[in-house]
Each structure stands twice: as C-alpha cells, then as structure tokens.
XYZ file of C-alpha atoms in Angstrom:
138
model
C -9.520 9.654 43.045
C -7.624 9.188 39.569
C -9.330 9.091 35.827
C -6.934 6.811 34.988
C -6.329 3.130 36.665
C -2.906 2.243 37.962
C -2.673 -0.450 35.523
C -2.442 2.349 32.852
C -0.023 4.439 34.699
C 2.294 2.148 35.561
C 2.486 0.712 31.852
C 2.809 4.441 31.032
C 5.804 5.321 33.592
C 7.510 1.671 32.123
C 7.102 3.106 28.221
C 8.779 6.663 29.592
C 11.456 4.869 31.598
C 12.077 2.427 28.200
C 12.287 5.503 25.684
C 14.016 7.718 28.122
C 11.744 10.376 29.194
C 11.939 11.896 32.541
C 9.714 13.866 34.798
C 12.726 16.292 35.097
C 13.046 17.140 31.774
C 9.229 17.684 30.777
C 7.784 20.975 31.418
C 4.388 20.643 32.541
C 1.532 23.721 31.656
C -1.907 23.864 32.186
C -4.025 26.196 29.755
C -8.177 26.936 29.048
C -9.943 24.778 26.937
C -11.738 25.505 24.036
C -14.342 23.957 22.226
C -17.254 21.324 24.319
C -17.515 20.991 27.357
C -19.766 23.847 28.998
C -18.596 25.453 31.941
C -16.357 22.880 32.896
C -14.158 24.261 30.081
C -14.257 27.850 30.634
C -13.754 27.822 34.324
C -10.860 25.423 34.552
C -7.852 24.696 33.052
C -7.904 21.050 31.709
C -5.471 21.709 28.832
C -2.615 20.154 28.855
C 1.029 21.641 27.432
C 3.624 19.103 27.111
C 7.292 20.118 26.236
C 10.208 17.552 26.407
C 13.700 19.952 26.732
C 16.713 17.772 25.548
C 14.428 17.347 22.352
C 12.163 20.509 22.124
C 8.956 18.131 21.293
C 6.052 19.999 21.900
C 2.727 18.121 22.718
C -0.724 19.611 23.630
C -4.008 17.792 24.840
C -7.172 18.636 25.609
C -9.143 15.168 24.539
C -11.055 14.745 27.792
C -12.867 16.970 30.011
C -10.524 16.357 33.370
C -7.082 17.443 33.745
C -5.554 14.074 34.833
C -6.908 12.051 31.787
C -5.286 15.026 29.618
C -2.019 14.613 31.242
C -1.923 10.718 30.815
C -2.939 11.300 27.072
C -0.582 13.963 26.919
C 2.225 11.595 27.717
C 1.070 9.130 26.169
C 0.895 11.290 22.459
C 4.413 12.749 24.003
C 5.793 8.519 24.008
C 4.690 7.989 20.322
C 6.053 11.097 18.882
C 9.012 9.560 21.012
C 8.808 6.165 19.158
C 8.406 7.545 16.155
C 11.569 10.193 16.362
C 13.943 7.178 17.865
C 12.804 4.815 15.641
C 12.017 6.371 12.338
C 15.562 7.562 12.105
C 16.394 3.386 12.118
C 13.545 2.353 9.847
C 14.725 5.104 7.221
C 18.168 3.251 7.331
C 16.876 -0.197 6.752
C 14.615 0.942 3.976
C 17.126 2.637 1.649
C 18.931 -0.660 2.441
C 16.288 -2.787 1.459
C 15.590 -0.667 -1.762
C 19.368 -1.566 -3.061
C 18.408 -5.095 -2.414
C 15.864 -4.862 -4.188
C 17.004 -3.285 -6.997
C 20.616 -5.376 -7.288
C 18.720 -8.439 -7.398
C 18.256 -10.507 -10.337
C 14.562 -11.152 -11.307
C 13.763 -15.147 -12.089
C 13.007 -16.454 -15.371
C 9.610 -17.121 -14.530
C 9.084 -13.085 -12.934
C 10.324 -11.827 -15.677
C 8.375 -13.252 -17.985
C 5.193 -12.599 -16.448
C 6.450 -8.715 -15.705
C 6.522 -8.753 -19.590
C 3.172 -10.485 -20.109
C 1.663 -7.760 -18.117
C 3.337 -5.061 -19.790
C 2.385 -6.123 -23.360
C -1.770 -6.836 -22.228
C -1.104 -3.222 -21.077
C 0.193 -1.827 -24.479
C -2.429 -3.709 -25.699
C -5.088 -2.050 -23.843
C -3.699 1.580 -24.404
C -3.188 1.089 -28.120
C -7.043 -0.265 -28.419
C -7.766 2.942 -26.597
C -6.363 5.196 -29.246
C -8.388 4.199 -31.828
C -11.194 6.357 -33.018
C -14.303 5.781 -34.040
C -15.659 7.706 -36.968
C -19.293 6.554 -37.706
C -20.161 5.695 -41.480
C -22.390 9.126 -42.860
C -25.683 8.390 -43.983
C-alpha cells in the first residue's frame, strides 16, 4: 500500500508534466537517514536524493520515516524549486518594469502634499531629539 493517496500522486504527476519534468530526467538514489526514527532509520535507506539532470537541481528529503513518503515529498520539493526557477525569471523582469513605471509616474498634488507633511513632521521629531536637557544646578 502506498503511503500517499492516489489523488495526490495524480496531482503531482500532472504538475511535473506541466513544468516539463519527466521521470527519465530524474536520477534517484536512496541514502540512510540520520536523526529521529530509531532502528528503522538506522537499518533502512529512507532518505531520498533526487537530481534533475537538465537543470542540475538537487533535492534531498528525509521528512518521513518511510521511503515512499520521502519519494513523494522530494518530488514536491523539486516541483517547487523548478517553479521558482521558471517564474522567478519572469517576475524579476516584471518587477524591473514596474519599478521604472513607478519612478516615471508623477505624484498627484494631494499625494505630494501628504508626503511633504510627513517629512515636516519627521523633521520636527528629529530636531526635538537633538535638544539636550541640562538641569539647573543648585
């Protein structure tokens, strides 16, 4: 019996396909885990190590005590890393464009007045801090 439900496995397979990750591109090996788990961990190779050959992304997972569960979690982690890699490049470009757009945008009169008022208040606060209290001598 698989430790992961068939629905979750199916969803993971679909996500892998959508990202262009195929099982033939993944090199999988098993290592003995460390840490909590007692004899089970010391005797069996439950830690899963995945390497996606085209991108060189490596994932190591020893979250659960069973190998099947760790295989699932390792693939989920691989998916999230690939997604970050793919979407990260696009979002960096979008962020750069949005920053330029913000810099070029002209403030409305009301926004400008509000910003200047906040600056004035900050200035008053700072000048108040610089005043040193010198007590009268008896």
